[in-house]
Amino acid sequence: MATSSLAFPSLQVQFPSQRPSNSTAKSFNRRLNFRPITASVSEKPPVPPPAPAAQPVQPPTNLPIRKIPGDYGLPLISPWKDRLDYFYNQGRDEYFKSRIQKYQSTIFKANMPPGPFISKNPNVVVLLDGKSFPTLFDVSKVEKKDLFTGTYMPSTELTGGYRVLSYLDPSEPSHAKLKQIMFFLLKSSRDRVIPEFHTSYTELFEYLENELATKGKASFGEANDQAAFNFLARSLYGTNPSETKLGLDGPKLIGKWVLLQLSPLLILGLPKLLEDLLIHTFPLPPFLVKKDYQRLYDFFYESSTFALDEAERVGVSRDEACHNLLFATCFNSFGGMKFLFPNMLKWIGRAGVKLHTQLAQEIRSAIRSNGGKVTMAAMEKMPLMKSVVYESLRIEPPVASQYGRAKRDLIIESHDAAFKVKEGQMLFGYQPFATKDPKIFDRSEEFVADRFVGEEGERLLKHVLWSNGPETEQPSINNKQCVGKDFVVFASRLLLVELFLRYDSFAIEVGSSPIGAKVTVTSLKMASF
């Protein structure tokens, strides 16, 4: 989610944005009956069932009960050593794989970074399979208070002095009010999403084409940062950043602000011991981005009058609401698009021309049969495209880690055994292992483009967990599932639609970056059919 800024030249959009057709607007307005491979921009929280008066009784397990393997070692020393293994000596995936092999279990005890001296307690129970991982979504079993980033919480000086929505547990009074504001924001944007995505990403594609013509290659990441921020500002708030005091600086300012929050979990490429001391041992001071954050706050305050009015109506101050809107837009939505979009291109690019041709044929056929218009109804006729989006979310979810604190004594099951967890213990799940569980997904380590096509594929969607909940469930004021779950899926589909309406195929080079893949476009083959 760290980012850099990019100034676009004056670009001529090739075809004008159109407001959605009446059928499109209606499809945003109505709540469709659930069909697994669908996407809609959430309008209002589903009416939740009444909360149970007492904690549900956990049914007995038929699996053998094992003692949780592993130990936390010596205070300070062991967490520090584990941190070095996690970041440098082994790397994240090998850190977990080696312990699965050592303990012959996908559930075990371990220390999670950053450890000393940023987090008070790095001790967690690790859940690394698709059966145990969903425990982290069950707010009757786990508390989510102050656990968004894990075993530490960034200073509230970075969010205006408020604990924003992502750090609130559903049991806290302000959680429901703030989530209602986010649902309201999405509902208000429904008519702008498709045309503004087209406008913003047409600018991106024209930039890439110009770079390829002059330099022979083009960085997708930098252009995507600007396009994503422009799209979010234009669609959610009806404001073009370039016409405000913020100008084109949004992505750069967000990058610096996010860095201070996530630096304890990142690798920036500095010498190992120096980097560990600078960003993993002590938090970076918030004053470093105070002026940058104020510029972002001013932009959102001036652009979100309609949402701030709604906030006051439900009993939230305009100031608190604005800080939450900023966080939801810049950290959650922009950060997700910054991670997910390059990673999607990486997997699709590696899949090769055959998949590109199949996607282009399916997308163009559906759009032609819809009178040449991009609508939600047209996209529902693109099963391969929808499956590709879900497979991207499965194989490399934009949020890899989930945390929760046990509200009571629990029994948590893996595929092979059951484990007793004590009230108050911290639970941690590394999602890429859960969504690549070989006992759930065939060829789990491979990118299988059509994995979710057809009835058998659709049944697997309950194991796609990227949104802090199963893909088959919906966000509500009573859970911690991402408010923008459907919005992110919809935007991802729009990216593929716009891409393959314009190009037959593309080629890329892939490198690494602190967050997500570093994608460089090396060729774009314009649409020929």
mmCIF file of C-alpha atoms in Angstrom, residues 36 127-138 144 148 340 389-403 413 415 428-437 440-441 451-452 457-475 480-483 485-486 488-489:
data_model
loop_
_atom_site.group_PDB
_atom_site.id
_atom_site.type_symbol
_atom_site.label_atom_id
_atom_site.label_comp_id
_atom_site.label_asym_id
_atom_site.label_seq_id
_atom_site.Cartn_x
_atom_site.Cartn_y
_atom_site.Cartn_z
ATOM 1 C CA PRO A 36 -22.341 -17.109 -6.011
ATOM 2 C CA LEU A 127 -4.238 -21.171 12.115
ATOM 3 C CA LEU A 128 -3.006 -22.259 8.678
ATOM 4 C CA ASP A 129 -5.736 -24.363 7.082
ATOM 5 C CA GLY A 130 -9.078 -23.669 5.466
ATOM 6 C CA LYS A 131 -11.064 -25.389 8.213
ATOM 7 C CA SER A 132 -9.689 -23.496 11.231
ATOM 8 C CA PHE A 133 -9.165 -20.099 9.590
ATOM 9 C CA PRO A 134 -12.883 -19.055 9.513
ATOM 10 C CA THR A 135 -12.876 -19.051 13.319
ATOM 11 C CA LEU A 136 -11.340 -15.582 12.931
ATOM 12 C CA PHE A 137 -14.559 -14.303 11.326
ATOM 13 C CA ASP A 138 -16.901 -15.521 14.058
ATOM 14 C CA LYS A 144 -11.517 -7.869 16.915
ATOM 15 C CA PHE A 148 -6.551 -4.712 12.379
ATOM 16 C CA LEU A 340 -4.817 -6.504 -6.042
ATOM 17 C CA VAL A 389 -11.182 -12.336 -10.422
ATOM 18 C CA TYR A 390 -12.054 -14.833 -7.694
ATOM 19 C CA GLU A 391 -9.025 -16.972 -8.476
ATOM 20 C CA SER A 392 -6.822 -13.869 -8.128
ATOM 21 C CA LEU A 393 -8.400 -13.171 -4.743
ATOM 22 C CA ARG A 394 -7.923 -16.796 -3.704
ATOM 23 C CA ILE A 395 -4.327 -17.340 -4.696
ATOM 24 C CA GLU A 396 -3.013 -13.995 -3.423
ATOM 25 C CA PRO A 397 -5.549 -12.281 -1.152
ATOM 26 C CA PRO A 398 -4.998 -8.538 -0.658
ATOM 27 C CA VAL A 399 -5.099 -8.912 3.136
ATOM 28 C CA ALA A 400 -2.920 -11.864 4.080
ATOM 29 C CA SER A 401 -3.251 -11.814 7.868
ATOM 30 C CA GLN A 402 -6.209 -11.954 10.240
ATOM 31 C CA TYR A 403 -6.258 -11.693 14.019
ATOM 32 C CA GLU A 413 -10.548 -27.907 14.578
ATOM 33 C CA HIS A 415 -8.678 -31.236 9.257
ATOM 34 C CA PHE A 428 -3.588 -15.467 13.976
ATOM 35 C CA GLY A 429 -4.345 -16.786 10.507
ATOM 36 C CA TYR A 430 -2.199 -16.479 7.383
ATOM 37 C CA GLN A 431 -4.805 -16.463 4.650
ATOM 38 C CA PRO A 432 -2.749 -17.603 1.616
ATOM 39 C CA PHE A 433 -2.236 -20.960 3.331
ATOM 40 C CA ALA A 434 -5.958 -21.272 4.114
ATOM 41 C CA THR A 435 -7.029 -20.401 0.563
ATOM 42 C CA LYS A 436 -4.414 -22.735 -0.917
ATOM 43 C CA ASP A 437 -5.380 -25.616 1.347
ATOM 44 C CA ILE A 440 -10.070 -28.009 -0.244
ATOM 45 C CA PHE A 441 -8.639 -26.889 -3.591
ATOM 46 C CA ARG A 451 -11.739 -22.780 -11.146
ATOM 47 C CA PHE A 452 -15.020 -21.091 -10.144
ATOM 48 C CA GLY A 457 -16.758 -24.141 -8.983
ATOM 49 C CA GLU A 458 -19.416 -21.966 -7.410
ATOM 50 C CA ARG A 459 -19.573 -24.261 -4.384
ATOM 51 C CA LEU A 460 -15.915 -23.461 -3.706
ATOM 52 C CA LEU A 461 -16.638 -19.747 -3.281
ATOM 53 C CA LYS A 462 -17.327 -20.226 0.432
ATOM 54 C CA HIS A 463 -13.592 -20.894 0.777
ATOM 55 C CA VAL A 464 -12.592 -17.560 -0.834
ATOM 56 C CA LEU A 465 -11.960 -15.509 2.305
ATOM 57 C CA TRP A 466 -10.212 -12.289 1.278
ATOM 58 C CA SER A 467 -12.863 -9.896 2.682
ATOM 59 C CA ASN A 468 -12.645 -10.957 6.343
ATOM 60 C CA GLY A 469 -15.432 -13.415 5.658
ATOM 61 C CA PRO A 470 -16.502 -16.033 3.096
ATOM 62 C CA GLU A 471 -17.351 -14.790 -0.393
ATOM 63 C CA THR A 472 -20.798 -16.361 0.004
ATOM 64 C CA GLU A 473 -21.673 -14.044 2.925
ATOM 65 C CA GLN A 474 -22.381 -10.326 3.060
ATOM 66 C CA PRO A 475 -21.081 -7.504 5.270
ATOM 67 C CA LYS A 480 -16.280 -7.409 10.491
ATOM 68 C CA GLN A 481 -16.603 -8.312 6.821
ATOM 69 C CA CYS A 482 -15.313 -5.587 4.519
ATOM 70 C CA VAL A 483 -17.978 -2.960 3.732
ATOM 71 C CA LYS A 485 -16.472 -6.380 -0.513
ATOM 72 C CA ASP A 486 -18.790 -6.160 -3.532
ATOM 73 C CA VAL A 488 -13.786 -4.317 -4.814
ATOM 74 C CA VAL A 489 -14.982 -7.354 -6.767
#
